[in-house]
Coordinates of C-alpha atoms in Angstrom, one line a residue:
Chain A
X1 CA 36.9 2.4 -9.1
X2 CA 38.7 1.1 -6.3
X3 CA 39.9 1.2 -2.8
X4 CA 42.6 0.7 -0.9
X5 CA 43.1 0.0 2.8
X6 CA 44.8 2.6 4.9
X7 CA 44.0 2.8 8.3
X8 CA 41.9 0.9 11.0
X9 CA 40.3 3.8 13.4
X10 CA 38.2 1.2 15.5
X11 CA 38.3 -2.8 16.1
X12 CA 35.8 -4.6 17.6
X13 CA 36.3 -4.0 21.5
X14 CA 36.4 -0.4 20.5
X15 CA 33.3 -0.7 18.6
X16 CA 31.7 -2.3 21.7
X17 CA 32.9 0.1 24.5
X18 CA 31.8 2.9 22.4
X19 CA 28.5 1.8 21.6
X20 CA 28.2 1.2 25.6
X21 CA 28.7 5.2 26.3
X22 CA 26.3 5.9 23.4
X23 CA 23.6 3.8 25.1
X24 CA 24.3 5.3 28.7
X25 CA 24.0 9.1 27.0
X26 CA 21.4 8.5 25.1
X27 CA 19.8 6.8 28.4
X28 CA 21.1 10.0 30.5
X29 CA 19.9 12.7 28.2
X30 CA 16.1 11.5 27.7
X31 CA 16.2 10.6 31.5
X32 CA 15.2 6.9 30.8
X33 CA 13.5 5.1 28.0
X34 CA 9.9 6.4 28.4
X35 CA 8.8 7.0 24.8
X36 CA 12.0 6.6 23.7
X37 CA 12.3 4.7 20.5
X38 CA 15.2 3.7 18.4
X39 CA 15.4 3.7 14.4
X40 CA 18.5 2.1 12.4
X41 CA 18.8 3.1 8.6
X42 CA 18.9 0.8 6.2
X43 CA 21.5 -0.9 6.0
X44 CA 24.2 -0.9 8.7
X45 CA 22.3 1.5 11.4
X46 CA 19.8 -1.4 11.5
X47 CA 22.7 -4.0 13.7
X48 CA 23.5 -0.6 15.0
X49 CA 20.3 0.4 16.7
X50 CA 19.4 -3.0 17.6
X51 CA 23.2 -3.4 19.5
X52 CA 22.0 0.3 21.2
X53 CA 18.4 -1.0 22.3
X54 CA 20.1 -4.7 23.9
X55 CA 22.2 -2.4 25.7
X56 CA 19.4 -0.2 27.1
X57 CA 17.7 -2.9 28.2
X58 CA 20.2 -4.5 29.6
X59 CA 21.2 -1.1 32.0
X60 CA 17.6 0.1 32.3
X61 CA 15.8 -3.3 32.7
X62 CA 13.2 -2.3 29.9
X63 CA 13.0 -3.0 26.3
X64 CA 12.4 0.3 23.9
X65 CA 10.7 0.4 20.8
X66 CA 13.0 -0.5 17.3
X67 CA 12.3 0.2 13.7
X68 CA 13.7 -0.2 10.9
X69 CA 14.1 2.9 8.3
X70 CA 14.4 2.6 4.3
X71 CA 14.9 6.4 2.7
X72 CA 15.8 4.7 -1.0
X73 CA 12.2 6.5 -2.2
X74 CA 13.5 9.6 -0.5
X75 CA 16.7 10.2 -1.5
X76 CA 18.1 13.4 -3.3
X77 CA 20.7 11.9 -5.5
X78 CA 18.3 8.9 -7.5
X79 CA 18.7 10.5 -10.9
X80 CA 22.7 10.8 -10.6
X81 CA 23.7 7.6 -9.5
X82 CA 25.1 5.3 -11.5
X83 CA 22.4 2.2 -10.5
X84 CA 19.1 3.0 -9.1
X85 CA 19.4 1.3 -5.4
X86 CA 16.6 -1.6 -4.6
X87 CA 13.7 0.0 -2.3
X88 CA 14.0 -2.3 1.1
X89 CA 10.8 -2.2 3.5
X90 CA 10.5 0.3 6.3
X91 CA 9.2 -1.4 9.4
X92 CA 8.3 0.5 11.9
X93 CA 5.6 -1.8 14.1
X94 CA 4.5 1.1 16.3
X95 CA 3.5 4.7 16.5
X96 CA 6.1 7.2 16.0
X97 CA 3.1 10.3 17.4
X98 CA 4.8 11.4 20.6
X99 CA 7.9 9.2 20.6
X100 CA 11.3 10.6 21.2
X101 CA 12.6 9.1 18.4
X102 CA 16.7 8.4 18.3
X103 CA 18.0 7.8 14.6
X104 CA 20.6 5.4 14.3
X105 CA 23.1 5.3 11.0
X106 CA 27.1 4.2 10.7
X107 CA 28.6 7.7 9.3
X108 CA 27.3 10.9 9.4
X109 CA 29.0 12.5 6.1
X110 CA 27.3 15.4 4.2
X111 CA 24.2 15.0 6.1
X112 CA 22.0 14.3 3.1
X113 CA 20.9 10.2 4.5
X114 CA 19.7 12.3 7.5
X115 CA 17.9 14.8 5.5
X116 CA 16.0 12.3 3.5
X117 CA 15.3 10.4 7.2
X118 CA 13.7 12.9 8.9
X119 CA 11.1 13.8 5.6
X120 CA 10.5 9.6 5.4
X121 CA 9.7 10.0 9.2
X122 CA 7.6 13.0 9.5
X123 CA 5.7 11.1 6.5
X124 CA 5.0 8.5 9.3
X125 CA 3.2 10.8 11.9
X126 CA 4.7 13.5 14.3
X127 CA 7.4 12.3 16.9
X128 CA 7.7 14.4 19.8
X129 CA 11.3 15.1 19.5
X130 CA 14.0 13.5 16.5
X131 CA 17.5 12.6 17.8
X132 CA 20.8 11.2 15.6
X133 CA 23.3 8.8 16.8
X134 CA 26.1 8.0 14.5
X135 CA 29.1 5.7 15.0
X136 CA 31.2 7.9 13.5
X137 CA 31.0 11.4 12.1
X138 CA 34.0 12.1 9.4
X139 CA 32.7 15.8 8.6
X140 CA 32.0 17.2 5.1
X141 CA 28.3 18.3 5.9
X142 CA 26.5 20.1 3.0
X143 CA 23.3 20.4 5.1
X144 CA 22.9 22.0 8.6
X145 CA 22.7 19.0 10.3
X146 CA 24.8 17.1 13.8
X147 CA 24.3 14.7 15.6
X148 CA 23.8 13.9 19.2
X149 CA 25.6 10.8 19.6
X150 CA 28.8 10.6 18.2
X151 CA 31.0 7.3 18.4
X152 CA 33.9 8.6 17.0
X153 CA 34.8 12.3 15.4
X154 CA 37.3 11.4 12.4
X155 CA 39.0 13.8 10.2
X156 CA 38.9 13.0 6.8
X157 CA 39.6 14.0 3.1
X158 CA 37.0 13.9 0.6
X159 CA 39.1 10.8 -1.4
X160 CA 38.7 8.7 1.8
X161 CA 36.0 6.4 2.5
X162 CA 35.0 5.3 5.9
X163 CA 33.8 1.5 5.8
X164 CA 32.0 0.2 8.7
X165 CA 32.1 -3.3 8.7
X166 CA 29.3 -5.5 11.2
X167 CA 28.9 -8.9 11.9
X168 CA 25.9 -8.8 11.2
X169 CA 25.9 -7.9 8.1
X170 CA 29.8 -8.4 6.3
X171 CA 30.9 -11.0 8.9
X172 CA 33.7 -8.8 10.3
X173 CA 33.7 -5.9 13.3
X174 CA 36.1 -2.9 12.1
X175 CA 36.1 0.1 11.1
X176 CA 38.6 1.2 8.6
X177 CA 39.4 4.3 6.6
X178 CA 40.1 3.4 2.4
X179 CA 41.4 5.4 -0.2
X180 CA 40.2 5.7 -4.0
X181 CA 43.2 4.7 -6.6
X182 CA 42.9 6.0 -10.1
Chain B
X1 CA 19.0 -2.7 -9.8
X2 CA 17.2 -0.9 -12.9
X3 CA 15.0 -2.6 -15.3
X4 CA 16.7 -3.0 -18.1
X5 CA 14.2 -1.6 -20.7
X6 CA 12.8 1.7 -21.4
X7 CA 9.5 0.5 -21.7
X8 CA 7.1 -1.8 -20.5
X9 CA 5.0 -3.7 -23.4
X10 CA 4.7 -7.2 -22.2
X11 CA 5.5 -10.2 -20.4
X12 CA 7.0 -12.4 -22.7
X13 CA 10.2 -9.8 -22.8
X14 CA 10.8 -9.5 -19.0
X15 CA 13.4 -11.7 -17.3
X16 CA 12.5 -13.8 -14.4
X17 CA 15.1 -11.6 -12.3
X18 CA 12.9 -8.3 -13.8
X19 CA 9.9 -10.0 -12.9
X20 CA 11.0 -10.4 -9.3
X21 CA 12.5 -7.2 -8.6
X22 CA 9.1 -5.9 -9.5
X23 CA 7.3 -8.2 -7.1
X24 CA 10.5 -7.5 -4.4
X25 CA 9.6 -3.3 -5.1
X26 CA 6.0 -3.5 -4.9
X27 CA 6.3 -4.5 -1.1
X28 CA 7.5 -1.3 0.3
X29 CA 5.2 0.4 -2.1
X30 CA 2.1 -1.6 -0.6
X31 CA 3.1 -0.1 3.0
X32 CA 3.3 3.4 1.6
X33 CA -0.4 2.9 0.0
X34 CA -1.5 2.1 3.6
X35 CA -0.3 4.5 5.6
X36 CA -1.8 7.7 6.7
X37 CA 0.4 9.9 4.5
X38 CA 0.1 8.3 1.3
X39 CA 2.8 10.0 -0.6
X40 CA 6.7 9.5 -1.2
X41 CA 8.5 12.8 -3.3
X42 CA 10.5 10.3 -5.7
X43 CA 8.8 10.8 -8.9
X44 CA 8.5 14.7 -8.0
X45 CA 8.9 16.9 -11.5
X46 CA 7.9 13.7 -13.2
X47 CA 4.8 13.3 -15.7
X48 CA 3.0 10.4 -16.3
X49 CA 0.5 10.4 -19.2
X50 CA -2.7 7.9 -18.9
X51 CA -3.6 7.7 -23.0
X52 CA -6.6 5.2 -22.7
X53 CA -8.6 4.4 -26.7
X54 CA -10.6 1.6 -24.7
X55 CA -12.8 2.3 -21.5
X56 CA -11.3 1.8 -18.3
X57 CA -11.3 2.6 -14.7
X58 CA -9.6 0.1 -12.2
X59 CA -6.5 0.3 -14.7
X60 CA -6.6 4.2 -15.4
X61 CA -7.7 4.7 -11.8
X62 CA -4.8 2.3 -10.6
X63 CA -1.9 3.9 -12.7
X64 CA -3.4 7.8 -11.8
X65 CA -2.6 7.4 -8.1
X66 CA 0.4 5.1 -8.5
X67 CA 1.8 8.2 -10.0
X68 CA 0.4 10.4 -7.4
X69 CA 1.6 8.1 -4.4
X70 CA 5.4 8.7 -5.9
X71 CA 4.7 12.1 -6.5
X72 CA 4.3 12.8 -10.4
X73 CA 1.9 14.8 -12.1
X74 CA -0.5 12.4 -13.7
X75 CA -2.7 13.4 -16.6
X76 CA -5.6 11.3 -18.1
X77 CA -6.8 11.5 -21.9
X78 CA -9.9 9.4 -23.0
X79 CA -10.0 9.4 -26.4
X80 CA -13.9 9.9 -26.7
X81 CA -12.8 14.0 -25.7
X82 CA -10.1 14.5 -27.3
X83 CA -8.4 15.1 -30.9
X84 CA -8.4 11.6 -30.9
X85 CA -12.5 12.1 -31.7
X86 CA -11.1 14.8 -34.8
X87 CA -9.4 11.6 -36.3
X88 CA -5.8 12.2 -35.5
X89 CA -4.0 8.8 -35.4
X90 CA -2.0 7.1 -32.5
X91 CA 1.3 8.7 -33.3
X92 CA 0.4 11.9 -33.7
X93 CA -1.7 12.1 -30.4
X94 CA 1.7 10.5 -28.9
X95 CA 4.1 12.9 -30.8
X96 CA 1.9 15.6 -29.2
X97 CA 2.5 14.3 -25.6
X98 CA 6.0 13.6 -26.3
X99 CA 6.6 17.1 -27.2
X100 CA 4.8 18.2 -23.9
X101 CA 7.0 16.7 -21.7
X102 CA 5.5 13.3 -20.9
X103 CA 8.3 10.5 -19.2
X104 CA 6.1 8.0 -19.1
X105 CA 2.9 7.0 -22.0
X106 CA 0.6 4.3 -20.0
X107 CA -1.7 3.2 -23.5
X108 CA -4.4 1.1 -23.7
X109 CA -5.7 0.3 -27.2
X110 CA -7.5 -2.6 -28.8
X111 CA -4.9 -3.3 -31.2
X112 CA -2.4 -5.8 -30.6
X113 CA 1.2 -4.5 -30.9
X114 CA 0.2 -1.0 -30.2
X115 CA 2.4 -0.8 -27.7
X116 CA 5.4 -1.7 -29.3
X117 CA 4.5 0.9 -32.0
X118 CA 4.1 3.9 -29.9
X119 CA 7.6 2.5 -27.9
X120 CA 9.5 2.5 -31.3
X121 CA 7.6 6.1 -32.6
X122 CA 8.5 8.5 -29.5
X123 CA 11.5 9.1 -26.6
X124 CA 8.9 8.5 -23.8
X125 CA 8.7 5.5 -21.5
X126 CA 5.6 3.4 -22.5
X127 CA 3.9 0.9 -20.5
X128 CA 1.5 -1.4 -21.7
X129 CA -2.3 -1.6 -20.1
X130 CA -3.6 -3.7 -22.4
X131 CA -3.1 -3.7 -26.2
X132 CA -5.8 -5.6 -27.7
X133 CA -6.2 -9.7 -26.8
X134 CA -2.2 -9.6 -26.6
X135 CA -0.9 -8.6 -23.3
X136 CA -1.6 -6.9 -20.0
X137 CA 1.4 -6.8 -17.9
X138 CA 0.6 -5.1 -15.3
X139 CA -2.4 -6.9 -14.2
X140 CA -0.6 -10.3 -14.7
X141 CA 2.0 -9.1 -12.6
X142 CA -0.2 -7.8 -9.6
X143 CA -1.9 -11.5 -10.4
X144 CA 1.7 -12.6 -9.4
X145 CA 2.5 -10.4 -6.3
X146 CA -1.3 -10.8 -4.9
X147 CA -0.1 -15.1 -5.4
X148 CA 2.9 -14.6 -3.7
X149 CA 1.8 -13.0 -0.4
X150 CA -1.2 -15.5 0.1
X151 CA 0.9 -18.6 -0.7
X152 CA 4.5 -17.5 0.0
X153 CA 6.0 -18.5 -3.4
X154 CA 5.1 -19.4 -7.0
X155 CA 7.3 -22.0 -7.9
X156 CA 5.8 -25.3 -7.7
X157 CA 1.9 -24.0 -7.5
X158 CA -0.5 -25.5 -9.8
X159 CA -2.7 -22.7 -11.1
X160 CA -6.1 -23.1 -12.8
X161 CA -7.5 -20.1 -14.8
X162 CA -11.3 -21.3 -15.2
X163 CA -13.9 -19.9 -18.2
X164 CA -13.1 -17.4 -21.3
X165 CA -9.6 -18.1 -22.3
X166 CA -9.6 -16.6 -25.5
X167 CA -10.8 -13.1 -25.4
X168 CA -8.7 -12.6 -22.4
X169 CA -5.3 -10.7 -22.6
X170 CA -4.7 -11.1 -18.8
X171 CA -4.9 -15.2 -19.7
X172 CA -2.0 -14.8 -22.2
X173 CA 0.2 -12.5 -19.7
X174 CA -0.8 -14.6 -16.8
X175 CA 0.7 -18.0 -18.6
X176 CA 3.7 -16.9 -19.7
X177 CA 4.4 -14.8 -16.0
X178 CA 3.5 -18.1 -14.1
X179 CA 5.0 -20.4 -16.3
X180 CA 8.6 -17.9 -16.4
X181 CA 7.6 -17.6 -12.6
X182 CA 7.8 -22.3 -12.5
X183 CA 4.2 -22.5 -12.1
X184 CA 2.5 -25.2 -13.8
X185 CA -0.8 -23.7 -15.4
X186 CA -4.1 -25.3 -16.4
X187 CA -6.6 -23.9 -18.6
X188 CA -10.3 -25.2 -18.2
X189 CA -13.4 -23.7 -20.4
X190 CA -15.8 -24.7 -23.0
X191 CA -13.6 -25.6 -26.3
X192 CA -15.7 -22.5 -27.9
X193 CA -13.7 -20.6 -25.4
X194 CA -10.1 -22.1 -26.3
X195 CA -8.1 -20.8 -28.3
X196 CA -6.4 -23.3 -30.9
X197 CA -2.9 -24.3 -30.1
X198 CA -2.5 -22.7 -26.9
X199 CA -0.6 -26.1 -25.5
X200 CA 1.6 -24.1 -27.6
X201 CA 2.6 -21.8 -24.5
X202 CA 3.3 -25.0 -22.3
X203 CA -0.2 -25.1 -20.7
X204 CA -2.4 -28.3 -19.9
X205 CA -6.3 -28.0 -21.3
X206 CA -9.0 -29.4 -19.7
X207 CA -12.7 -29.7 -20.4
X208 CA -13.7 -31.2 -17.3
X209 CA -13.6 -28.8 -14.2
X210 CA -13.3 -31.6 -12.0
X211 CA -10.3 -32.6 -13.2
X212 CA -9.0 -29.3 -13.9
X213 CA -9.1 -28.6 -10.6
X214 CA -7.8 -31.7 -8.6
X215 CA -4.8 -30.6 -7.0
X216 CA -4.8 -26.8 -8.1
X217 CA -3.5 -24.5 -5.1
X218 CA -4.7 -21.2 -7.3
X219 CA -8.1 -21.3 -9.1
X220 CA -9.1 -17.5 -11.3
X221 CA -12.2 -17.8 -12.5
X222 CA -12.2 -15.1 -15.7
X223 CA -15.4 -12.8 -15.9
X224 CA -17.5 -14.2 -19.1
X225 CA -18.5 -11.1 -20.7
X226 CA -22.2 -11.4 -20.9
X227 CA -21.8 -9.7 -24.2
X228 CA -20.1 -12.1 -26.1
X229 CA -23.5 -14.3 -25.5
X230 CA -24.8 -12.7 -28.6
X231 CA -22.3 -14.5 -30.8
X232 CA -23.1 -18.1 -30.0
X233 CA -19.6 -19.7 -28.3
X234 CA -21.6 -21.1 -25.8
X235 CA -25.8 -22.2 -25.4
X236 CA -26.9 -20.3 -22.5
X237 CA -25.7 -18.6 -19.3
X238 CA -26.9 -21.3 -17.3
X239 CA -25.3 -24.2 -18.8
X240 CA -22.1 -22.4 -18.7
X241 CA -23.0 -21.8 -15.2
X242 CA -23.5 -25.2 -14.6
X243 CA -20.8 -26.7 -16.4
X244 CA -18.0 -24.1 -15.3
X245 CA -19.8 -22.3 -12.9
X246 CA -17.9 -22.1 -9.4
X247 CA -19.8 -23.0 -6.7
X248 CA -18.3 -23.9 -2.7
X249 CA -19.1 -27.6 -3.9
X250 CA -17.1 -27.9 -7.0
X251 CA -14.3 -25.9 -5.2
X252 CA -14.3 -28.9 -2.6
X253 CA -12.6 -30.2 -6.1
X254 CA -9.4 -28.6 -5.7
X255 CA -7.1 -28.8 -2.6
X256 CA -7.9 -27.8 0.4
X257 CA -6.1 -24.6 1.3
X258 CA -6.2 -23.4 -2.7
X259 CA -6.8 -19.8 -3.2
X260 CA -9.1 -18.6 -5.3
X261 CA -9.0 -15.1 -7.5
X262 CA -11.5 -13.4 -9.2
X263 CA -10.2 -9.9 -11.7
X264 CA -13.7 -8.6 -10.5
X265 CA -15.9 -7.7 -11.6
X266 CA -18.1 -10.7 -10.9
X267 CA -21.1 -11.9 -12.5
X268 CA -23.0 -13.5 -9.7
X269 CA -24.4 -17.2 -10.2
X270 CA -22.6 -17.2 -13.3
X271 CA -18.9 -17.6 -13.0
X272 CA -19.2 -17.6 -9.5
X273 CA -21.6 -18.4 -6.6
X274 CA -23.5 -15.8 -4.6
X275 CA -21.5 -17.4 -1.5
X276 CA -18.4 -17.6 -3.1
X277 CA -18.3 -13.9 -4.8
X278 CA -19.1 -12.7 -0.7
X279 CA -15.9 -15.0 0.2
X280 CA -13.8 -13.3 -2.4
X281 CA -14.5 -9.8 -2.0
X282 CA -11.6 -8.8 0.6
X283 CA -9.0 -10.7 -1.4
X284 CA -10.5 -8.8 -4.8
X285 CA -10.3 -5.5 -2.7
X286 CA -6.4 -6.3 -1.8
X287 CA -5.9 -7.3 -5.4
X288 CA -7.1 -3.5 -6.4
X289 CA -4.6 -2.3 -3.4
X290 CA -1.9 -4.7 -4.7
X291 CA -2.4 -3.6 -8.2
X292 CA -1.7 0.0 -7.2
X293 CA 1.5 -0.8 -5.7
X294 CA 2.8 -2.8 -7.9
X295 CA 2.0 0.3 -10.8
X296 CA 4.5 2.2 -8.2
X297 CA 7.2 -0.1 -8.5
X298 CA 7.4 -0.3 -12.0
X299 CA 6.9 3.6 -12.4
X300 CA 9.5 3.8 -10.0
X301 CA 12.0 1.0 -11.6
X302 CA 11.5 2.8 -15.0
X303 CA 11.7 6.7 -14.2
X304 CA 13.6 6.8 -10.3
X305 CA 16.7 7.0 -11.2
X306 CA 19.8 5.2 -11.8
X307 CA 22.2 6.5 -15.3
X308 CA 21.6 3.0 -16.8
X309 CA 18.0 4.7 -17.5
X310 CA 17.8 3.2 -21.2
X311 CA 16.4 6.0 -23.5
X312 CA 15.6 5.6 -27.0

């Protein structure tokens, strides 16, 4: 299978600003950082969440708590895929009982990452409240699930594939919309 | 990243890519096994059958809640209750569990090869837990992980397994993991203890423990089995003790910072000192911890998924 190129929806400054006005909301709608805590899922909403907790601090003066998420072992699709994915590590060095705990991912798509998030969380203890911010949300959900941060809101058709692309992680800061060719 | 087998029977097959994705797996799976909620839903709707013709409990124990931890419904037999007392033979008992649904056979047996046998005989995913003096994966590879996290890496280390060589399956499944793994390994032990030709398997023997274990950053002392006394290989418990016997003194032998490993259980003032068995305890109770993660990663690389599942 492969892709082809077709659109870039956000380049790096845009990535930036937006990930700015996420950081102020999610500031503005827990009124602070007290308990707040920030969690990226493996892989890209790892640079993500770490990008959103530097800005906090930066505009709040404190540092929150950040963790690191790995739903491989919780995933509803394992015995469909073509290759079983490698199980990563979840690190999350504090307690998540009572936290107002923010999610952090790249796309919010059918919803079914989130799902499997929020079951490998509650495995962890009992957060006082479980918040999703998503760099861009492209529709499709199968599950009733939204977020609460949204980057960007892209329509999209089910051939399309949103790839967002880090430093971090693919040396490169885009994101770009591809198409399957037959 | 799948293993690319159906079954698990030995070391000697695996790859040294296989044998570190294991190692890579059983990391997350050691966080799971100490956390409160000790329980993931991937193997959910999957069986795991523990057939077991010789006595065990770390193993059986080890393998029950590994299956547990990820979810599957785990099932013991011991042969001494079973059909297997009525004198129904291995395939059979095996056709039987097939039939019922099993995805996963973990067999011990004392017969070498056994393994292999029930792997070729029935659809279900069969991993080795010892088949007679031939292998014993599993343990050699929680050997392997427990290594790794003390010292960081394998390559390079010289490792010194110290006592009864030859009626030890974990020895053979230890040498050929370490030396895939690009340890060098040393074998020490009374030459009634020594199997002939194991040089064979690219191993230095020693009779001398001191110079067994000059330089050695892993020393495993092997549990001498108190019953195979009976049969001679070796005069008396106390000059095995003294000649082999690990004490903090003859330790002082081997570098400074060298790790040393016990399977457990320990015969006191035998194999081990009094003071050095008390030393050894906490890594021998993260070795049983280790052991049950690393029985989650490789139920999990098997049986979680993936359509490059191999099935006979």
């Amino acid at each position: 299978m492969q892709f082809k190129e077709k659109v870039q929806i956000m380049d790096a400054e845009k990535i930036r600003r937006t990930l700015t006005r996420v950081s102020h909301e999610i500031i503005e709608k827990n009124k602070g950082t007290e308990n707040l805590a920030l969690v990226g899922i493996r892989r890209r909403g790892v640079p993500l969440a770490q990008r959103l907790a530097d800005n906090i601090k930066v505009i709040e003066g404190k540092a929150v708590d950040l963790g690191i998420l790995d739903i491989t072992l919780y995933r509803d699709d394992l015995s469909t895929l073509a290759q079983q994915p490698v199980v990563h590590k979840t690190e999350i060095p504090f307690s998540v009982e009572g936290k107002k705990l923010v999610l952090v991912d790249d796309v919010l798509f059918t919803g079914r990452t989130v799902r499997a998030a929020l079951d490998a969380i509650i495995d962890l203890g009992r957060p006082a409240s479980i918040q999703l911010a998503v760099l861009v949300d492209r529709g499709h959900r199968e599950l009733p699930i939204r977020a609460d941060y949204v980057g960007k809101n892209v329509p999209t058709s089910s051939k399309e594939v949103v790839s967002v692309r880090l430093q971090e992680i693919d040396k490169d800061e885009q994101v770009i919309i591809e198409e399957f060719i037959e | 990243m799948n293993l690319k087998r159906k079954d698990l029977l030995g070391i000697e097959e695996l790859t040294v890519e296989e044998i570190n994705l294991i190692l890579d797996t059983a990391l997350p799976m050691k966080d799971i096994v100490q956390r409160d909620i000790k329980k993931v839903p991937t193997l959910r709707g999957r069986s795991v059958v523990n057939l077991f013709y010789e006595p065990s409990t770390r193993t059986r124990t080890s393998f029950e809640l590994a299956g547990k931890f990820m979810s599957a419904d785990t099932v013991n037999i011991a042969t001494s209750s079973s059909s297997v007392a009525k004198g129904e033979t291995l395939k059979d008992t095996a056709k039987t569990i097939e039939v019922m649904g099993a995805d996963v056979v973990v067999l011990r047996h004392g017969m070498p090869g056994a393994a292999r046998i029930l792997a070729e005989t029935i659809s279900s995913h069969i991993i080795n837990a010892g088949d007679g003096a031939h292998e014993h994966p599993t343990q050699a590879l929680l050997d392997l992980f427990t290594i790794r996290e003390e010292k960081g890496r394998i390559a390079g280390l010289t490792v010194t397994l110290v006592g009864d060589i030859v009626h030890s399956r974990v020895v053979r499944s230890n040498i050929l993991a370490l030396t895939k793994l690009g340890a060098s390994v040393r074998l020490v032990g009374p030459p009634t203890l020594m199997p002939y030709g194991i040089e064979d398997m690219g191993v230095e023997v020693y009779y001398s423990l001191e110079e067994a274990l000059k330089d050695s950053d892993v020393v495993m002392a092997l549990r001498i089995q108190k019953e195979r006394q009976q049969r001679g290989l070796f005069p008396s418990l106390r000059e095995y003790s003294r000649l082999y016997g690990l004490t903090e003194e003859k330790l002082s032998w081997a570098k400074e910072d060298c790790l040393l490993m016990h399977p457990g259980p320990i015969n006191r003032g035998v194999e081990l000192s009094s003071p050095l068995a008390d030393g050894i305890s906490s890594l021998i109770n993260r070795q049983v911890t280790n052991g049950v993660a690393v029985r989650m990663a490789i139920l999990f690389l098997l049986i979680g998924g993936g359509k490059s599942d191999i099935t006979a």
